[in-house]
Amino acid sequence: MNKPLSSAELNAIVAGLKKLSRNLWWSWSQEAQDFFHELSPRGWQNMFHNAVAVLHEVSDQELRARLQDAAFAGRARSVLSEFDAYLNDPKTWGHTHAPKLHKHPVAYFSAEFGLHESLPIAAGGLGILAGDHTKSASDLGLGFVGIGLFYREGYFQQAIDSNNWQTEYYNPVDPHNVPVEPLLDAAGERVICTVEIGMGVVDFQAWRVNVGRVPVYLLDTNLPQNEQHFRDLTNRVYGGDSTTRIMQEILLGIGGVRLLRALGLEPSTFHMNEGHAAFLTLELMREKMAAGKTFKEAQALTKPECIFTTHTPVEAGHDRFSSELMNYALQRYIASQSVPFKDILTLGRIKPEDEHELFCMTVLALKLCRSANAVSELHGQVSRHMWQHLYNVPEAEVPIGHITNGIHLLGWMKGPVRQFWRRKLTDSHNGEAKFFREKFGSDWSSAINHKEFWEKMTDSNFVTDEELWALRYKLRRELIEFARRKLLQQNQRVTPGDYIRFDHLLNPDALTIGFARRFATYKRAPLIFQQFENIVKLVRDKQRPVQFIFAGKAHPRDDDGKRFIQQIIHLSKHSELAGNLVFLENYDIHVARQMVSGCDIWLNNPRRPLEASGTSGMKASCHGCMGFSIMDGWWREGYDGQNGFAIGTDTHPDNIEEQDRVDSANLYKALTEQLVPLFYNRDVNGIPREWLKRMRHSMATLVSQFTTDRMVKEYANKYYLAK
Ligand SMILES: *Cc1c(COP(=O)(O)O)cnc(C)c1O
């Protein structure tokens, strides 16, 4: 018989769970997620898999009653003790390799943070990368603080109207129901700072997101004392026109530095994730001028404090503002200083004296950082070419290096896959598991980032073909059932017959190809349908069927991107592809996780060399989904001829129409000559041995290489600690 829990024991668990719910560590702990899921399965599903919302859904009375189930309470205790051990680990990588960052942390500024689907404050890959960077900084135990904006309406939700045209709507984020907490001072009062924007002085508060050991502070101007247009400033991710944009960036850069100072922090490095944050350099300079330095001296002193990561070769991705707008938005800020406005303007121009040149945030960041980097090797080359005229040195000497992007592995791994690998690492009957325990200790979650672990994938004693194929089937089925549910919900007028009809959409045995990302036109979502007749033949092949799942949002003002969506949805409903091509609405982190895990192939066909890195394909590898990509961004470094599939070669024609034509032909050629035969070449037990061999090789060579664990260590060694 179990002894009932005393009320002191209950209080401790309840308090522990409340604290845990406000730390996103649970988003990469399977046991924590399973616990909250079980507390309220519907609440979990309906409120974006969010522990805070589940604890609101379940009354205190219910929680205490449920914890009298000894097994359930035992699970709570074990999750809490794991959480506690994580928070207080005295032997992290950071303790050994970067102790000086604990006193003077890295301050990482980003206009977007893609941390979790319940906090939709990212528009795409840039934000997802910022979220993953932060999670790995926490895992590594780095001294690290994130600075971002709290967008009350977040990024838009996508709906498709009866003309298959994307429309946008916004779900206000309720700060009390998502994993954030108000930033309070020692006396328990809200921390309020101010920043001059336009002619006004604007108050702002901050919300703290606990990302494991690391805080991210999200700035928020929605306070009653502010004028309405300033209250609305932080409503939406990249919402409004360039006036809103510049004002958001003033808040982020200048406000962000002020908040850090209010918290008593003296960061050793200010990391600008993309040019949006570059106004932070003006505030660092202002501080120095206020202490008596000249404008020139302030520049020289600010530069060693900052580093900058550029994320795109696409021109529109670099903010440029007119001098009128700069003057308008910064008038009060600059008026309070002794430096003439025209001197500030020179910092954002390639030719300082050219009054017609727009003020460019990337130029400001490049001029005022000690190091700059691109996000893949090819993007490094492209960026050195793009910014050469700023430096007037040979291209190879342009001081822009590169660190290739990665993903936070555990955060992206789907539940069954986490459990699968965890069993492999902890199974006491497995001799290899002993090897890993001896090498990496009892903490499986750190072993999972290591190359040695993934290299084991080529060993069929460690994991058999049958096990891997079973896992692939399970993941594909989960995706297809997810897609069927979602398609039924997307269908505006559901009739009773639809419940049956939708359960027959897609084929759980078919080679499943996924494509999901922002519908920026350079990513060429509909490229594959340039071979329409051929694709119809592939899809219709009864013996060797192929099917396609698409998802993605176009920017609200990008009509060309919206036309791509329209075209694909039209094909999915009204062409010979209907039933074997679907479009899932409202792409977000959750949809992404379903797709990268359940698809067999992850298609990526950007117009080279515009994909700076790309990360969605990296999320696929650990699930046994293989890449099929143009040789651009990370794939150019990852692909070795045997660990996935390439479209074309390491070159591209300059002519855009020619490039589209060649790429779509190569895409179809690889599909028919390599992918389809390999997938359907089965032995007597129905197992595609050659396919699995390639899959094992893809895991062995890609997974541990393209993580933010590797990436953040590189940032630390190359940039954060080199000063
Ligand atoms: C990973 C991810 C992206 C970035 O994907 P790319 O391949 O880099 O374009 C964008 N949005 C979401 C929701 C993601 O999860």
XYZ file of C-alpha atoms and ligand atoms in Angstrom:
738
model
C 0.000 0.000 0.000
C 1.193 3.520 -0.782
C 1.377 6.085 1.939
C -0.594 9.211 0.934
C 1.551 12.271 0.226
C 1.647 14.797 3.047
C 0.522 18.281 2.253
C 4.109 19.532 2.552
C 5.219 16.986 -0.052
C 2.308 17.953 -2.287
C 3.089 21.652 -1.931
C 6.683 21.022 -2.961
C 5.695 19.102 -6.089
C 3.023 21.622 -7.073
C 5.442 24.524 -6.633
C 8.074 22.607 -8.604
C 5.668 21.973 -11.465
C 4.661 25.637 -11.590
C 8.280 26.658 -11.829
C 8.999 23.997 -14.429
C 6.028 25.077 -16.551
C 7.662 28.488 -16.953
C 10.913 27.083 -18.201
C 11.072 25.892 -21.792
C 13.433 23.129 -20.736
C 10.306 20.966 -20.817
C 10.130 21.473 -24.571
C 13.181 19.243 -25.001
C 12.436 16.795 -22.154
C 10.199 13.969 -23.329
C 9.350 12.901 -19.769
C 8.248 16.431 -18.835
C 6.123 16.701 -21.974
C 4.527 13.316 -21.394
C 3.662 14.345 -17.851
C 1.917 17.593 -18.873
C 0.242 15.849 -21.775
C -1.216 13.249 -19.456
C -2.475 15.907 -17.050
C -4.767 17.257 -19.772
C -4.513 15.582 -23.178
C -6.995 17.951 -24.853
C -5.562 21.012 -23.138
C -2.117 20.007 -24.311
C -3.285 19.502 -27.870
C -5.527 22.564 -28.098
C -3.214 25.084 -26.492
C -0.060 24.524 -28.505
C 1.487 21.825 -26.269
C 2.176 24.315 -23.559
C 2.741 23.420 -19.908
C 1.591 26.788 -18.542
C -1.783 26.474 -20.251
C -2.180 22.903 -18.997
C -1.585 23.993 -15.412
C -4.245 26.671 -15.875
C -6.634 24.132 -17.322
C -6.192 21.747 -14.374
C -7.417 23.102 -11.031
C -5.232 23.006 -7.961
C -7.719 20.594 -6.462
C -7.433 18.217 -9.419
C -3.660 18.453 -9.515
C -3.387 17.509 -5.849
C -5.855 14.675 -6.276
C -4.042 13.321 -9.327
C -0.707 13.411 -7.516
C -2.087 10.952 -4.962
C -1.565 8.382 -7.722
C 1.841 7.180 -6.559
C 3.125 6.332 -10.037
C 2.111 9.725 -11.392
C 3.682 11.531 -8.436
C 6.811 9.447 -8.951
C 7.042 10.663 -12.519
C 6.601 14.263 -11.393
C 9.402 13.841 -8.853
C 11.714 12.292 -11.373
C 11.109 15.050 -13.936
C 11.637 17.700 -11.272
C 14.854 16.161 -10.090
C 16.144 15.938 -13.663
C 15.199 19.599 -14.146
C 16.950 20.538 -10.933
C 20.074 18.630 -11.935
C 20.062 20.419 -15.298
C 19.757 23.865 -13.741
C 22.473 23.252 -11.184
C 24.961 21.198 -13.171
C 28.370 22.427 -11.992
C 30.298 20.768 -14.826
C 28.971 22.196 -18.072
C 31.023 22.866 -21.192
C 30.833 26.553 -20.297
C 32.358 25.995 -16.868
C 35.371 24.360 -18.459
C 35.745 26.300 -21.672
C 34.136 29.692 -21.181
C 34.113 30.594 -17.473
C 34.713 34.275 -18.124
C 31.353 34.550 -19.873
C 29.596 33.826 -16.599
C 30.515 37.234 -15.224
C 30.300 39.065 -18.556
C 27.817 37.190 -20.719
C 27.097 37.315 -24.400
C 24.062 39.492 -25.128
C 22.348 38.043 -28.190
C 19.954 40.427 -29.952
C 17.371 39.107 -32.397
C 14.113 40.531 -33.752
C 12.670 37.002 -33.744
C 12.974 34.039 -31.398
C 11.402 30.769 -32.560
C 11.378 28.940 -29.239
C 8.069 27.142 -29.132
C 4.789 26.970 -31.045
C 2.906 28.559 -28.130
C 4.991 31.728 -28.487
C 4.693 32.550 -32.207
C 7.198 35.386 -32.363
C 9.248 34.204 -35.328
C 8.560 34.574 -39.049
C 10.895 31.869 -40.294
C 14.345 30.356 -40.304
C 16.116 33.358 -38.782
C 13.961 33.181 -35.672
C 14.111 29.400 -35.444
C 17.883 29.633 -35.552
C 17.865 32.221 -32.747
C 15.712 29.910 -30.643
C 17.969 26.928 -31.261
C 21.110 28.997 -30.606
C 19.661 29.984 -27.231
C 18.731 26.413 -26.281
C 22.218 25.159 -27.052
C 23.784 28.081 -25.187
C 21.778 26.815 -22.221
C 22.774 23.165 -22.695
C 26.415 24.195 -22.936
C 26.159 26.347 -19.821
C 27.316 29.560 -21.511
C 26.911 32.965 -19.918
C 24.265 34.168 -22.344
C 21.267 36.538 -22.410
C 18.787 36.915 -25.270
C 17.102 40.216 -26.174
C 14.017 40.294 -28.400
C 10.566 41.845 -28.709
C 7.313 40.657 -27.199
C 4.890 40.721 -30.123
C 1.452 40.618 -28.592
C -0.155 39.376 -31.802
C 2.890 37.450 -32.900
C 3.408 36.338 -36.463
C 0.269 35.860 -38.548
C -1.824 32.734 -38.713
C -2.534 31.559 -42.221
C -5.942 30.787 -43.633
C -6.814 30.005 -47.236
C -9.960 31.548 -48.734
C -12.270 30.050 -51.347
C -10.000 31.342 -54.135
C -7.087 29.447 -52.580
C -5.607 32.818 -51.676
C -3.698 33.188 -48.410
C -5.314 35.473 -45.851
C -3.841 36.455 -42.516
C -5.306 36.684 -39.054
C -3.789 37.186 -35.630
C -4.290 35.351 -32.356
C -3.330 37.638 -29.480
C -0.732 35.979 -27.248
C -1.881 36.021 -23.629
C 1.292 36.436 -21.565
C -0.348 34.704 -18.615
C -1.006 31.582 -20.610
C 2.371 31.064 -22.300
C 5.795 30.254 -20.841
C 6.901 33.820 -20.046
C 6.952 35.757 -16.794
C 7.030 39.484 -16.056
C 10.482 40.878 -15.361
C 10.459 42.194 -11.801
C 13.064 43.986 -9.724
C 14.262 42.957 -6.262
C 11.275 44.678 -4.671
C 8.871 42.718 -6.845
C 8.032 45.729 -9.004
C 7.993 45.637 -12.778
C 11.224 46.803 -14.357
C 10.363 49.776 -16.606
C 12.902 51.450 -18.893
C 12.540 54.224 -21.436
C 13.707 54.867 -24.950
C 13.347 57.942 -27.180
C 11.415 57.096 -30.324
C 10.410 59.807 -32.797
C 9.475 62.806 -30.679
C 8.337 60.693 -27.768
C 9.827 59.095 -24.710
C 8.429 55.598 -24.581
C 8.235 53.355 -21.530
C 8.719 49.643 -21.961
C 8.576 46.557 -19.797
C 10.012 43.113 -20.404
C 8.901 39.501 -20.274
C 11.387 36.881 -19.275
C 11.430 33.552 -21.094
C 13.413 30.946 -19.221
C 15.171 28.789 -21.772
C 16.809 26.227 -19.532
C 19.570 28.129 -17.765
C 19.400 31.103 -20.074
C 17.022 34.097 -19.941
C 15.549 35.782 -23.000
C 14.063 39.221 -22.328
C 11.272 40.312 -24.633
C 10.660 44.075 -24.725
C 7.086 45.321 -24.723
C 5.772 48.899 -25.125
C 2.152 48.011 -24.468
C 1.819 50.095 -21.293
C -1.115 52.388 -20.436
C 1.114 55.452 -20.007
C 2.278 55.289 -23.652
C 0.450 56.893 -26.565
C -1.601 54.340 -28.464
C 0.671 54.190 -31.516
C 3.612 53.389 -29.257
C 1.566 50.787 -27.400
C 0.907 49.135 -30.754
C 4.551 49.204 -31.781
C 5.279 45.679 -30.616
C 2.018 44.154 -31.869
C 3.300 42.174 -34.821
C 6.444 40.576 -36.171
C 7.600 42.893 -38.978
C 4.108 44.386 -39.011
C 3.320 47.704 -40.640
C 5.482 49.930 -42.813
C 9.085 51.039 -42.618
C 8.210 53.594 -39.907
C 6.994 50.803 -37.644
C 9.991 48.780 -38.631
C 12.583 51.417 -37.754
C 10.822 52.141 -34.476
C 10.778 48.460 -33.547
C 14.473 48.333 -34.311
C 15.163 51.373 -32.128
C 13.354 49.648 -29.291
C 15.244 46.401 -29.855
C 18.734 47.871 -30.208
C 18.717 50.934 -27.988
C 16.053 49.695 -25.563
C 17.788 46.329 -25.322
C 21.068 47.853 -24.163
C 19.183 49.988 -21.616
C 17.423 46.948 -20.219
C 20.712 45.086 -19.805
C 22.117 48.075 -17.919
C 19.016 48.227 -15.713
C 19.722 44.596 -14.835
C 23.290 45.514 -13.946
C 24.767 43.493 -16.805
C 28.069 44.270 -18.519
C 28.095 41.885 -21.486
C 31.479 41.040 -22.941
C 29.988 40.685 -26.425
C 26.903 42.080 -28.111
C 25.896 39.659 -30.829
C 23.685 41.151 -33.548
C 21.689 38.373 -35.134
C 20.972 40.093 -38.479
C 21.025 43.866 -39.040
C 17.697 44.500 -37.268
C 19.547 44.887 -33.979
C 22.311 47.187 -35.225
C 21.048 50.335 -33.458
C 22.523 48.823 -30.322
C 25.851 50.184 -31.552
C 24.493 53.758 -31.372
C 23.549 53.255 -27.742
C 26.929 51.769 -26.863
C 28.529 54.809 -28.499
C 26.185 57.194 -26.701
C 27.199 55.683 -23.357
C 30.823 56.348 -24.146
C 30.230 59.884 -25.364
C 28.230 60.600 -22.219
C 31.381 59.598 -20.324
C 33.409 62.172 -22.261
C 34.645 60.307 -25.319
C 34.527 61.831 -28.797
C 32.429 60.387 -31.601
C 35.526 58.788 -33.154
C 36.749 57.381 -29.848
C 33.304 56.012 -29.084
C 33.306 54.160 -32.412
C 36.717 52.700 -31.741
C 35.615 51.518 -28.307
C 32.289 50.083 -29.456
C 33.659 48.038 -32.299
C 35.529 45.519 -30.099
C 32.328 44.870 -28.154
C 30.184 43.720 -31.062
C 29.886 40.821 -33.456
C 27.470 40.473 -36.344
C 25.885 37.576 -38.212
C 24.419 38.252 -41.654
C 21.724 35.843 -42.787
C 20.756 36.457 -46.378
C 22.116 37.412 -49.780
C 18.602 38.568 -50.793
C 18.680 42.388 -51.162
C 15.242 42.943 -49.586
C 16.499 41.189 -46.471
C 18.743 44.163 -45.664
C 16.886 47.062 -44.033
C 17.468 50.431 -45.633
C 15.984 53.699 -44.368
C 15.848 57.172 -45.935
C 17.553 60.025 -44.109
C 14.126 61.663 -43.621
C 12.868 58.561 -41.859
C 16.060 58.263 -39.821
C 15.727 61.904 -38.853
C 12.090 61.482 -37.896
C 12.528 58.267 -35.908
C 15.741 59.239 -34.114
C 15.165 62.983 -33.661
C 14.752 63.023 -29.917
C 17.410 60.408 -29.311
C 20.004 62.295 -31.339
C 18.915 65.704 -30.039
C 19.917 64.628 -26.543
C 23.507 64.099 -27.723
C 26.228 66.389 -28.957
C 26.909 64.457 -32.153
C 25.475 65.961 -35.380
C 22.825 63.890 -37.091
C 24.739 63.831 -40.371
C 27.618 62.038 -38.662
C 25.291 59.285 -37.516
C 24.044 58.905 -41.085
C 27.547 58.244 -42.393
C 27.725 55.083 -40.299
C 25.059 53.397 -42.405
C 26.487 54.305 -45.807
C 29.062 52.593 -47.931
C 30.129 56.007 -49.270
C 29.835 58.183 -46.177
C 29.662 61.431 -48.150
C 26.935 60.288 -50.557
C 23.810 61.966 -49.218
C 21.577 60.018 -51.565
C 22.624 56.652 -50.257
C 20.064 55.075 -47.944
C 21.020 54.193 -44.386
C 21.626 50.446 -44.304
C 21.441 48.492 -41.058
C 23.827 45.841 -42.408
C 26.421 48.495 -43.199
C 26.054 49.928 -39.688
C 26.541 46.466 -38.213
C 29.533 45.689 -40.439
C 31.243 48.978 -39.610
C 30.788 48.588 -35.891
C 31.653 44.980 -35.210
C 34.931 43.289 -34.432
C 33.916 40.196 -36.409
C 31.243 39.391 -38.931
C 30.104 36.062 -40.266
C 27.827 34.433 -42.796
C 25.963 31.186 -42.133
C 27.504 28.687 -44.576
C 30.656 28.448 -46.625
C 29.012 29.451 -49.899
C 27.090 32.240 -48.165
C 30.464 33.452 -46.854
C 31.765 33.717 -50.438
C 28.589 35.408 -51.607
C 28.656 37.872 -48.701
C 32.301 38.788 -49.276
C 31.390 39.526 -52.879
C 28.283 41.454 -51.882
C 30.043 43.750 -49.376
C 33.442 44.073 -51.027
C 32.764 47.704 -52.009
C 32.475 48.575 -48.332
C 36.063 47.522 -47.677
C 37.955 48.139 -50.917
C 40.135 45.085 -50.500
C 40.296 41.963 -52.686
C 37.254 39.768 -52.222
C 39.150 37.062 -50.364
C 40.260 39.625 -47.777
C 36.803 40.988 -46.963
C 36.517 40.334 -43.215
C 33.370 38.205 -43.260
C 33.880 34.607 -42.187
C 31.312 31.882 -41.807
C 29.864 29.503 -39.249
C 27.409 27.053 -40.731
C 24.010 26.948 -39.044
C 22.683 24.023 -37.044
C 19.637 22.894 -35.101
C 18.941 22.092 -31.443
C 18.752 18.369 -31.878
C 16.668 17.301 -28.884
C 14.255 20.164 -29.394
C 13.511 19.038 -32.941
C 13.393 15.332 -32.328
C 9.915 13.905 -32.319
C 8.818 12.013 -29.174
C 9.024 8.438 -30.511
C 12.439 9.173 -31.983
C 13.755 10.584 -28.722
C 12.534 7.407 -27.025
C 14.030 5.219 -29.726
C 17.507 6.715 -29.405
C 17.275 6.929 -25.658
C 16.537 3.214 -25.455
C 19.536 2.575 -27.672
C 21.698 4.562 -25.319
C 20.448 3.164 -22.049
C 19.485 -0.439 -22.842
C 21.532 -2.472 -20.394
C 21.511 -5.537 -22.671
C 23.191 -3.641 -25.422
C 26.991 -3.762 -25.193
C 27.289 -0.539 -27.164
C 25.116 1.270 -24.655
C 27.712 0.415 -22.020
C 30.367 1.946 -24.231
C 28.434 5.202 -24.448
C 27.735 5.246 -20.720
C 31.410 4.879 -19.994
C 32.315 7.558 -22.451
C 29.628 10.157 -21.824
C 28.273 9.320 -18.374
C 24.668 8.615 -17.539
C 23.340 11.669 -19.359
C 22.066 10.320 -22.668
C 21.046 13.780 -23.829
C 24.650 14.880 -24.140
C 25.776 11.653 -25.858
C 23.150 12.277 -28.514
C 25.104 15.272 -29.839
C 28.262 13.229 -30.364
C 29.631 12.021 -33.638
C 30.553 8.617 -32.151
C 26.923 7.931 -31.368
C 25.661 8.719 -34.858
C 28.528 6.867 -36.497
C 27.087 3.781 -34.836
C 24.159 4.013 -37.219
C 26.137 2.156 -39.855
C 26.421 -0.828 -37.484
C 23.513 -3.242 -37.981
C 24.230 -4.905 -34.633
C 23.555 -1.636 -32.860
C 20.361 -0.981 -34.784
C 18.814 -3.396 -37.274
C 17.266 -2.621 -40.641
C 13.996 -4.031 -39.373
C 13.947 -1.670 -36.390
C 14.752 1.321 -38.578
C 12.129 0.425 -41.136
C 9.536 -0.038 -38.386
C 10.407 3.395 -37.056
C 10.107 4.943 -40.530
C 6.680 3.369 -40.994
C 5.514 4.606 -37.614
C 6.648 8.169 -38.316
C 5.128 8.205 -41.806
C 1.799 6.973 -40.450
C 1.813 9.610 -37.694
C 2.375 12.328 -40.290
C -0.324 11.030 -42.600
C -2.873 10.810 -39.800
C -1.867 14.292 -38.672
C -2.311 15.533 -42.262
C -5.732 13.886 -42.596
C -6.971 15.527 -39.378
C -5.602 18.857 -40.438
C -7.045 18.669 -43.940
C -10.443 17.831 -42.495
C -10.214 20.909 -40.258
C -9.109 23.036 -43.224
C -12.130 21.940 -45.195
C -14.636 24.740 -44.684
C -17.882 22.807 -44.971
C -17.480 19.342 -43.522
C -20.170 16.796 -44.351
C -20.490 13.448 -42.516
C -19.054 11.620 -45.533
C -15.896 13.718 -45.273
C -14.813 11.896 -42.123
C -14.457 8.752 -44.185
C -13.200 10.466 -47.326
C -10.396 12.267 -45.488
C -9.286 9.057 -43.832
C -8.345 7.791 -47.271
C -6.219 10.738 -48.302
C -2.557 9.926 -48.802
C -1.005 6.493 -48.801
C 0.966 5.244 -45.761
C 3.053 2.961 -48.011
C 4.052 5.573 -50.583
C 7.336 7.401 -50.963
C 6.469 10.670 -49.217
C 8.185 13.887 -50.249
C 7.892 17.003 -48.095
C 8.426 20.656 -48.859
C 7.796 23.283 -46.174
C 9.327 26.678 -45.637
C 8.496 30.348 -46.135
C 7.059 30.864 -49.609
C 9.694 33.397 -50.601
C 9.813 33.195 -54.393
C 13.517 32.322 -54.538
C 12.677 29.053 -52.781
C 10.644 28.099 -55.867
C 7.998 25.942 -54.187
C 6.211 24.947 -57.443
C 9.414 24.118 -59.356
C 8.739 20.396 -59.420
C 5.398 20.949 -61.186
C 7.178 22.355 -64.216
C 7.421 18.644 -65.083
C 3.688 18.252 -64.567
C 2.932 15.371 -66.968
C 5.899 13.414 -65.674
C 4.989 13.958 -62.047
C 1.444 12.776 -62.727
C 2.901 9.538 -64.095
C 4.988 9.034 -60.951
C 2.085 9.733 -58.649
C -0.238 7.437 -60.576
C 2.171 4.478 -60.607
C 0.284 1.820 -58.640
C 3.401 -0.240 -57.918
C 5.694 2.604 -56.979
C 3.597 5.610 -55.933
C 5.022 8.962 -54.870
C 3.131 11.620 -52.890
C 3.778 15.208 -51.855
C 3.043 17.213 -48.718
C 3.549 20.992 -48.887
C 3.243 23.753 -46.295
C 4.441 27.311 -45.840
C 3.457 30.946 -45.390
C 4.032 33.794 -47.824
C 4.836 37.222 -46.428
C 1.543 39.192 -46.166
C 2.712 41.638 -48.846
C 4.269 39.051 -51.167
C 1.639 38.432 -53.847
C 4.022 36.337 -55.927
C 4.552 33.993 -52.985
C 0.778 33.867 -52.471
C 0.338 32.933 -56.127
C 2.690 29.986 -55.571
C 0.503 28.813 -52.690
C -2.602 29.272 -54.808
C -1.100 27.291 -57.650
C -0.142 24.360 -55.411
C -3.486 24.241 -53.633
C -5.248 24.396 -56.966
C -3.238 21.401 -58.202
C -3.950 19.559 -54.957
C -7.694 19.966 -55.446
C -8.342 20.039 -59.152
C -5.596 18.211 -61.036
C -4.638 14.596 -61.566
C -2.486 15.013 -58.464
C -5.502 15.405 -56.156
C -5.274 12.981 -53.251
C -1.518 12.550 -53.661
C -0.580 16.181 -53.192
C -1.761 18.116 -50.151
C -1.102 21.550 -48.719
C -1.162 21.874 -44.920
C -2.189 25.324 -43.708
C -0.513 27.409 -41.060
C 3.055 26.122 -41.122
C 4.678 26.528 -37.711
C 7.115 24.691 -35.443
C 4.618 21.947 -34.721
C 3.734 21.323 -38.374
C 7.443 21.437 -39.183
C 8.219 18.736 -36.623
C 5.492 16.455 -37.986
C 6.709 16.891 -41.532
C 10.479 16.565 -41.097
C 9.932 13.378 -39.128
C 7.235 11.694 -41.216
C 8.454 12.371 -44.751
C 10.959 10.057 -46.428
C 12.467 12.845 -48.468
C 12.952 16.534 -47.711
C 12.885 18.558 -50.896
C 14.758 21.853 -51.144
C 15.072 23.678 -54.448
C 16.077 27.307 -53.915
C 17.511 29.444 -56.662
C 21.218 29.062 -55.953
C 23.029 30.792 -54.226
C 20.201 32.547 -52.401
C 19.635 29.994 -49.628
C 22.146 31.270 -47.102
C 22.047 28.044 -45.126
C 18.584 26.524 -44.667
C 17.889 24.476 -41.555
C 14.724 22.479 -42.131
C 16.663 19.703 -43.887
C 18.891 19.377 -40.825
C 15.803 18.640 -38.723
C 14.985 15.738 -41.036
C 18.229 13.719 -40.750
C 17.845 12.423 -37.177
C 14.427 11.012 -38.120
C 15.734 9.077 -41.088
C 14.258 11.504 -43.602
C 16.832 12.190 -46.315
C 17.702 15.432 -48.054
C 17.048 16.021 -51.749
C 18.429 19.440 -52.527
C 20.061 21.938 -54.800
C 23.759 22.281 -53.892
C 23.202 25.459 -51.912
C 23.606 26.536 -48.279
C 24.342 23.752 -45.795
C 23.674 20.911 -48.268
C 26.731 21.855 -50.275
C 28.787 21.064 -47.174
C 26.758 18.129 -45.918
C 26.198 16.120 -49.088
C 28.912 13.534 -49.843
C 27.344 11.673 -52.768
C 25.893 8.887 -50.606
C 24.012 10.495 -47.707
C 20.957 11.816 -49.499
C 20.330 13.136 -52.989
C 21.518 16.114 -54.998
C 19.720 18.172 -57.611
C 22.350 19.212 -60.150
C 25.952 20.009 -59.335
C 28.030 22.583 -57.494
C 27.466 25.228 -60.187
C 24.562 27.179 -61.601
C 23.761 29.075 -64.816
C 23.526 32.850 -64.420
C 20.343 33.105 -66.398
C 17.346 32.615 -64.134
C 15.020 30.965 -66.668
C 17.814 28.654 -67.698
C 18.462 27.799 -64.039
C 14.790 26.945 -63.439
C 14.704 24.761 -66.531
C 17.918 22.879 -65.726
C 17.021 22.434 -62.071
C 13.542 21.082 -62.698
C 14.920 18.646 -65.278
C 17.615 17.470 -62.852
C 15.056 17.163 -60.101
C 12.876 14.865 -62.160
C 15.857 12.875 -63.395
C 17.101 12.150 -59.867
C 13.600 11.272 -58.761
C 13.072 8.639 -61.453
C 16.626 7.339 -61.733
C 17.595 7.267 -58.072
C 14.938 7.934 -55.438
C 12.008 5.877 -56.691
C 14.035 2.757 -57.661
C 15.983 2.802 -54.412
C 12.897 3.214 -52.227
C 10.984 0.418 -53.971
C 13.814 -2.051 -54.325
C 12.694 -4.501 -51.586
C 13.991 -7.848 -50.392
C 11.723 -10.846 -49.652
C 10.767 -9.310 -46.309
C 9.730 -6.074 -47.979
C 12.711 -4.140 -46.670
C 14.524 -1.600 -48.871
C 18.067 -2.530 -47.830
C 19.855 -0.074 -50.112
C 17.599 2.795 -49.088
C 18.266 2.041 -45.426
C 21.980 1.859 -46.063
C 21.865 5.365 -47.462
C 19.706 6.497 -44.562
C 22.174 5.117 -42.036
C 24.991 6.879 -43.824
C 23.006 10.116 -43.817
C 22.524 9.901 -40.046
C 26.145 8.980 -39.459
C 27.517 11.900 -41.442
C 24.977 14.712 -40.996
C 23.203 14.677 -37.658
C 26.011 15.536 -35.260
C 27.619 17.947 -37.713
C 24.617 20.240 -38.205
C 23.613 20.943 -34.620
C 23.618 24.205 -32.698
C 25.712 22.311 -30.143
C 28.558 22.318 -32.695
C 27.598 25.774 -33.951
C 27.483 27.546 -30.572
C 30.820 25.999 -29.589
C 32.226 27.473 -32.809
C 30.761 30.885 -31.992
C 32.271 30.658 -28.529
C 35.731 29.594 -29.667
C 35.968 31.772 -32.741
C 34.121 34.882 -31.645
C 32.775 35.110 -28.091
C 36.046 34.220 -26.413
C 38.383 35.787 -28.959
C 38.711 39.321 -27.760
C 13.047 25.210 -39.701
C 11.957 26.167 -39.964
C 12.120 27.186 -40.912
C 13.382 27.334 -41.727
O 13.411 26.408 -42.772
P 14.376 26.626 -44.024
O 14.590 25.321 -44.612
O 15.647 27.207 -43.489
O 13.703 27.583 -44.931
C 11.067 28.064 -41.116
N 9.928 27.967 -40.416
C 9.737 27.001 -39.503
C 8.443 26.934 -38.757
C 10.732 26.067 -39.245
O 10.539 25.120 -38.318
